PDB file of N, CA and C in Angstrom:
ATOM      1  N   MET Z  11     -12.447   1.265  10.994  1.00  0.00           N
ATOM      2  CA  MET Z  11     -12.535   2.096  12.162  1.00  0.00           C
ATOM      3  C   MET Z  11     -11.522   1.638  13.214  1.00  0.00           C
ATOM      4  N   LEU Z  12     -11.390   0.338  13.398  1.00  0.00           N
ATOM      5  CA  LEU Z  12     -10.450  -0.182  14.390  1.00  0.00           C
ATOM      6  C   LEU Z  12      -9.013   0.191  14.027  1.00  0.00           C
ATOM      7  N   ARG Z  13      -8.653   0.032  12.754  1.00  0.00           N
ATOM      8  CA  ARG Z  13      -7.283   0.362  12.328  1.00  0.00           C
ATOM      9  C   ARG Z  13      -6.989   1.836  12.550  1.00  0.00           C
ATOM     10  N   HIS Z  14      -7.938   2.685  12.234  1.00  0.00           N
ATOM     11  CA  HIS Z  14      -7.758   4.112  12.419  1.00  0.00           C
ATOM     12  C   HIS Z  14      -7.595   4.442  13.904  1.00  0.00           C
ATOM     13  N   SER Z  15      -8.401   3.830  14.745  1.00  0.00           N
ATOM     14  CA  SER Z  15      -8.319   4.060  16.187  1.00  0.00           C
ATOM     15  C   SER Z  15      -6.972   3.616  16.742  1.00  0.00           C
ATOM     16  N   VAL Z  16      -6.496   2.475  16.285  1.00  0.00           N
ATOM     17  CA  VAL Z  16      -5.196   1.979  16.735  1.00  0.00           C
ATOM     18  C   VAL Z  16      -4.091   2.938  16.294  1.00  0.00           C
ATOM     19  N   ALA Z  17      -4.133   3.365  15.048  1.00  0.00           N
ATOM     20  CA  ALA Z  17      -3.095   4.260  14.526  1.00  0.00           C
ATOM     21  C   ALA Z  17      -3.069   5.578  15.283  1.00  0.00           C
ATOM     22  N   THR Z  18      -4.219   6.177  15.493  1.00  0.00           N
ATOM     23  CA  THR Z  18      -4.236   7.463  16.181  1.00  0.00           C
ATOM     24  C   THR Z  18      -3.829   7.314  17.644  1.00  0.00           C
ATOM     25  N   ALA Z  19      -4.217   6.237  18.286  1.00  0.00           N
ATOM     26  CA  ALA Z  19      -3.797   6.010  19.674  1.00  0.00           C
ATOM     27  C   ALA Z  19      -2.284   5.829  19.748  1.00  0.00           C
ATOM     28  N   MET Z  20      -1.721   5.093  18.823  1.00  0.00           N
ATOM     29  CA  MET Z  20      -0.270   4.903  18.804  1.00  0.00           C
ATOM     30  C   MET Z  20       0.448   6.228  18.616  1.00  0.00           C
ATOM     31  N   LEU Z  21      -0.021   7.036  17.678  1.00  0.00           N
ATOM     32  CA  LEU Z  21       0.618   8.328  17.419  1.00  0.00           C
ATOM     33  C   LEU Z  21       0.516   9.248  18.622  1.00  0.00           C
ATOM     34  N   ARG Z  22      -0.613   9.272  19.258  1.00  0.00           N
ATOM     35  CA  ARG Z  22      -0.797  10.138  20.432  1.00  0.00           C
ATOM     36  C   ARG Z  22       0.034   9.687  21.623  1.00  0.00           C
ATOM     37  N   ASN Z  23       0.438   8.431  21.624  1.00  0.00           N
ATOM     38  CA  ASN Z  23       1.277   7.915  22.705  1.00  0.00           C
ATOM     39  C   ASN Z  23       2.751   7.868  22.337  1.00  0.00           C
ATOM     40  N   GLY Z  24       3.112   8.542  21.250  1.00  0.00           N
ATOM     41  CA  GLY Z  24       4.523   8.706  20.928  1.00  0.00           C
ATOM     42  C   GLY Z  24       5.109   7.774  19.888  1.00  0.00           C
ATOM     43  N   ALA Z  25       4.318   6.910  19.310  1.00  0.00           N
ATOM     44  CA  ALA Z  25       4.849   6.021  18.269  1.00  0.00           C
ATOM     45  C   ALA Z  25       5.185   6.828  17.019  1.00  0.00           C
ATOM     46  N   SER Z  26       6.161   6.368  16.287  1.00  0.00           N
ATOM     47  CA  SER Z  26       6.519   7.020  15.034  1.00  0.00           C
ATOM     48  C   SER Z  26       5.586   6.552  13.925  1.00  0.00           C
ATOM     49  N   LEU Z  27       5.551   7.325  12.835  1.00  0.00           N
ATOM     50  CA  LEU Z  27       4.752   6.888  11.689  1.00  0.00           C
ATOM     51  C   LEU Z  27       5.274   5.576  11.136  1.00  0.00           C
ATOM     52  N   ALA Z  28       6.584   5.399  11.172  1.00  0.00           N
ATOM     53  CA  ALA Z  28       7.164   4.136  10.698  1.00  0.00           C
ATOM     54  C   ALA Z  28       6.693   2.972  11.570  1.00  0.00           C
ATOM     55  N   GLY Z  29       6.639   3.184  12.870  1.00  0.00           N
ATOM     56  CA  GLY Z  29       6.154   2.144  13.782  1.00  0.00           C
ATOM     57  C   GLY Z  29       4.703   1.790  13.529  1.00  0.00           C
ATOM     58  N   VAL Z  30       3.889   2.812  13.290  1.00  0.00           N
ATOM     59  CA  VAL Z  30       2.479   2.573  12.974  1.00  0.00           C
ATOM     60  C   VAL Z  30       2.369   1.770  11.679  1.00  0.00           C
ATOM     61  N   GLY Z  31       3.182   2.131  10.699  1.00  0.00           N
ATOM     62  CA  GLY Z  31       3.170   1.424   9.419  1.00  0.00           C
ATOM     63  C   GLY Z  31       3.500  -0.050   9.565  1.00  0.00           C
ATOM     64  N   VAL Z  32       4.442  -0.346  10.451  1.00  0.00           N
ATOM     65  CA  VAL Z  32       4.819  -1.749  10.685  1.00  0.00           C
ATOM     66  C   VAL Z  32       3.655  -2.511  11.311  1.00  0.00           C
ATOM     67  N   VAL Z  33       3.032  -1.922  12.324  1.00  0.00           N
ATOM     68  CA  VAL Z  33       1.923  -2.597  13.005  1.00  0.00           C
ATOM     69  C   VAL Z  33       0.749  -2.810  12.050  1.00  0.00           C
ATOM     70  N   LEU Z  34       0.453  -1.795  11.236  1.00  0.00           N
ATOM     71  CA  LEU Z  34      -0.678  -1.896  10.310  1.00  0.00           C
ATOM     72  C   LEU Z  34      -0.309  -2.591   8.999  1.00  0.00           C
ATOM     73  N   ARG Z  35       0.941  -2.959   8.872  1.00  0.00           N
ATOM     74  CA  ARG Z  35       1.458  -3.685   7.708  1.00  0.00           C
ATOM     75  C   ARG Z  35       1.253  -2.916   6.406  1.00  0.00           C
ATOM     76  N   HIS Z  36       1.539  -1.607   6.480  1.00  0.00           N
ATOM     77  CA  HIS Z  36       1.473  -0.795   5.268  1.00  0.00           C
ATOM     78  C   HIS Z  36       2.713  -1.043   4.420  1.00  0.00           C
ATOM     79  N   ARG Z  37       2.513  -1.126   3.144  1.00  0.00           N
ATOM     80  CA  ARG Z  37       3.610  -1.362   2.225  1.00  0.00           C
ATOM     81  C   ARG Z  37       4.380  -0.079   1.936  1.00  0.00           C
ATOM     82  N   PHE Z  38       3.664   1.048   1.922  1.00  0.00           N
ATOM     83  CA  PHE Z  38       4.277   2.317   1.564  1.00  0.00           C
ATOM     84  C   PHE Z  38       4.125   3.339   2.694  1.00  0.00           C
ATOM     85  N   PRO Z  39       5.185   4.110   2.981  1.00  0.00           N
ATOM     86  CA  PRO Z  39       5.090   5.153   4.014  1.00  0.00           C
ATOM     87  C   PRO Z  39       4.000   6.186   3.713  1.00  0.00           C
ATOM     88  N   SER Z  40       3.721   6.416   2.442  1.00  0.00           N
ATOM     89  CA  SER Z  40       2.684   7.393   2.091  1.00  0.00           C
ATOM     90  C   SER Z  40       1.308   6.948   2.591  1.00  0.00           C
ATOM     91  N   THR Z  41       1.096   5.666   2.702  1.00  0.00           N
ATOM     92  CA  THR Z  41      -0.171   5.162   3.232  1.00  0.00           C
ATOM     93  C   THR Z  41      -0.286   5.503   4.717  1.00  0.00           C
ATOM     94  N   THR Z  42       0.783   5.296   5.446  1.00  0.00           N
ATOM     95  CA  THR Z  42       0.785   5.588   6.873  1.00  0.00           C
ATOM     96  C   THR Z  42       0.709   7.089   7.123  1.00  0.00           C
ATOM     97  N   ALA Z  43       1.275   7.884   6.242  1.00  0.00           N
ATOM     98  CA  ALA Z  43       1.280   9.335   6.416  1.00  0.00           C
ATOM     99  C   ALA Z  43      -0.125   9.914   6.475  1.00  0.00           C
ATOM    100  N   LEU Z  44      -1.106   9.211   5.949  1.00  0.00           N
ATOM    101  CA  LEU Z  44      -2.488   9.685   6.023  1.00  0.00           C
ATOM    102  C   LEU Z  44      -2.945   9.858   7.466  1.00  0.00           C
ATOM    103  N   TYR Z  45      -2.369   9.095   8.380  1.00  0.00           N
ATOM    104  CA  TYR Z  45      -2.761   9.186   9.778  1.00  0.00           C
ATOM    105  C   TYR Z  45      -2.173  10.408  10.472  1.00  0.00           C
ATOM    106  N   ALA Z  46      -1.189  11.046   9.886  1.00  0.00           N
ATOM    107  CA  ALA Z  46      -0.573  12.223  10.503  1.00  0.00           C
ATOM    108  C   ALA Z  46      -1.542  13.393  10.554  1.00  0.00           C
ATOM    109  N   LYS Z  47      -2.511  13.430   9.673  1.00  0.00           N
ATOM    110  CA  LYS Z  47      -3.426  14.565   9.619  1.00  0.00           C
ATOM    111  C   LYS Z  47      -4.356  14.654  10.820  1.00  0.00           C
ATOM    112  N   VAL Z  48      -4.396  13.654  11.647  1.00  0.00           N
ATOM    113  CA  VAL Z  48      -5.303  13.662  12.780  1.00  0.00           C
ATOM    114  C   VAL Z  48      -4.785  14.484  13.949  1.00  0.00           C
ATOM    115  N   ASP Z  49      -3.515  14.854  13.931  1.00  0.00           N
ATOM    116  CA  ASP Z  49      -2.930  15.550  15.062  1.00  0.00           C
ATOM    117  C   ASP Z  49      -2.083  16.711  14.567  1.00  0.00           C
ATOM    118  N   ILE Z  50      -2.503  17.935  14.848  1.00  0.00           N
ATOM    119  CA  ILE Z  50      -1.797  19.118  14.383  1.00  0.00           C
ATOM    120  C   ILE Z  50      -0.366  19.145  14.916  1.00  0.00           C
ATOM    121  N   GLY Z  51      -0.178  18.717  16.135  1.00  0.00           N
ATOM    122  CA  GLY Z  51       1.169  18.672  16.711  1.00  0.00           C
ATOM    123  C   GLY Z  51       2.096  17.775  15.914  1.00  0.00           C
ATOM    124  N   LEU Z  52       1.609  16.607  15.528  1.00  0.00           N
ATOM    125  CA  LEU Z  52       2.420  15.705  14.716  1.00  0.00           C
ATOM    126  C   LEU Z  52       2.675  16.293  13.338  1.00  0.00           C
ATOM    127  N   LEU Z  53       1.678  16.936  12.776  1.00  0.00           N
ATOM    128  CA  LEU Z  53       1.870  17.565  11.478  1.00  0.00           C
ATOM    129  C   LEU Z  53       2.960  18.623  11.540  1.00  0.00           C
ATOM    130  N   SER Z  54       2.991  19.392  12.602  1.00  0.00           N
ATOM    131  CA  SER Z  54       3.998  20.444  12.700  1.00  0.00           C
ATOM    132  C   SER Z  54       5.400  19.850  12.828  1.00  0.00           C
ATOM    133  N   GLU Z  55       5.527  18.664  13.387  1.00  0.00           N
ATOM    134  CA  GLU Z  55       6.825  18.017  13.514  1.00  0.00           C
ATOM    135  C   GLU Z  55       7.360  17.514  12.179  1.00  0.00           C
ATOM    136  N   ILE Z  56       6.476  17.110  11.274  1.00  0.00           N
ATOM    137  CA  ILE Z  56       6.948  16.539  10.013  1.00  0.00           C
ATOM    138  C   ILE Z  56       6.827  17.489   8.834  1.00  0.00           C
ATOM    139  N   SER Z  57       6.237  18.660   9.057  1.00  0.00           N
ATOM    140  CA  SER Z  57       6.039  19.590   7.947  1.00  0.00           C
ATOM    141  C   SER Z  57       7.343  20.272   7.565  1.00  0.00           C
ATOM    142  N   GLN Z  58       7.419  20.694   6.337  1.00  0.00           N
ATOM    143  CA  GLN Z  58       8.577  21.408   5.822  1.00  0.00           C
ATOM    144  C   GLN Z  58       8.350  22.901   5.975  1.00  0.00           C
ATOM    145  N   PRO Z  59       9.410  23.653   6.299  1.00  0.00           N
ATOM    146  CA  PRO Z  59       9.238  25.101   6.382  1.00  0.00           C
ATOM    147  C   PRO Z  59       8.865  25.675   5.021  1.00  0.00           C
ATOM    148  N   HIS Z  60       7.948  26.623   5.013  1.00  0.00           N
ATOM    149  CA  HIS Z  60       7.471  27.173   3.743  1.00  0.00           C
ATOM    150  C   HIS Z  60       8.164  28.470   3.386  1.00  0.00           C
ATOM    151  N   GLY Z  61       8.941  29.030   4.282  1.00  0.00           N
ATOM    152  CA  GLY Z  61       9.708  30.219   3.981  1.00  0.00           C
ATOM    153  C   GLY Z  61       8.938  31.532   4.077  1.00  0.00           C
ATOM    154  N   GLY Z  62       7.672  31.460   4.364  1.00  0.00           N
ATOM    155  CA  GLY Z  62       6.857  32.670   4.465  1.00  0.00           C
ATOM    156  C   GLY Z  62       6.279  32.809   5.845  1.00  0.00           C
ATOM    157  N   ARG Z  63       5.496  33.830   5.994  1.00  0.00           N
ATOM    158  CA  ARG Z  63       4.830  34.058   7.266  1.00  0.00           C
ATOM    159  C   ARG Z  63       3.398  33.585   7.217  1.00  0.00           C
ATOM    160  N   LEU Z  64       2.920  33.156   8.343  1.00  0.00           N
ATOM    161  CA  LEU Z  64       1.511  32.786   8.418  1.00  0.00           C
ATOM    162  C   LEU Z  64       0.670  34.044   8.405  1.00  0.00           C
ATOM    163  N   PRO Z  65      -0.509  33.995   7.795  1.00  0.00           N
ATOM    164  CA  PRO Z  65      -1.356  35.196   7.759  1.00  0.00           C
ATOM    165  C   PRO Z  65      -1.835  35.594   9.135  1.00  0.00           C
TER     166      PRO Z  65
END
């Protein structure tokens, strides 16, 4: 719970996913990417365009 709280607080205050990964000592970026799902704004920044329209 503490690690999750730290990660989400860092992301909400502008830290990058790479920065969060360093602080939490994640070996793989995919591990840190799990924290991106907590903030829709952050997800929209890292998402890939899908080429279609939203329903």
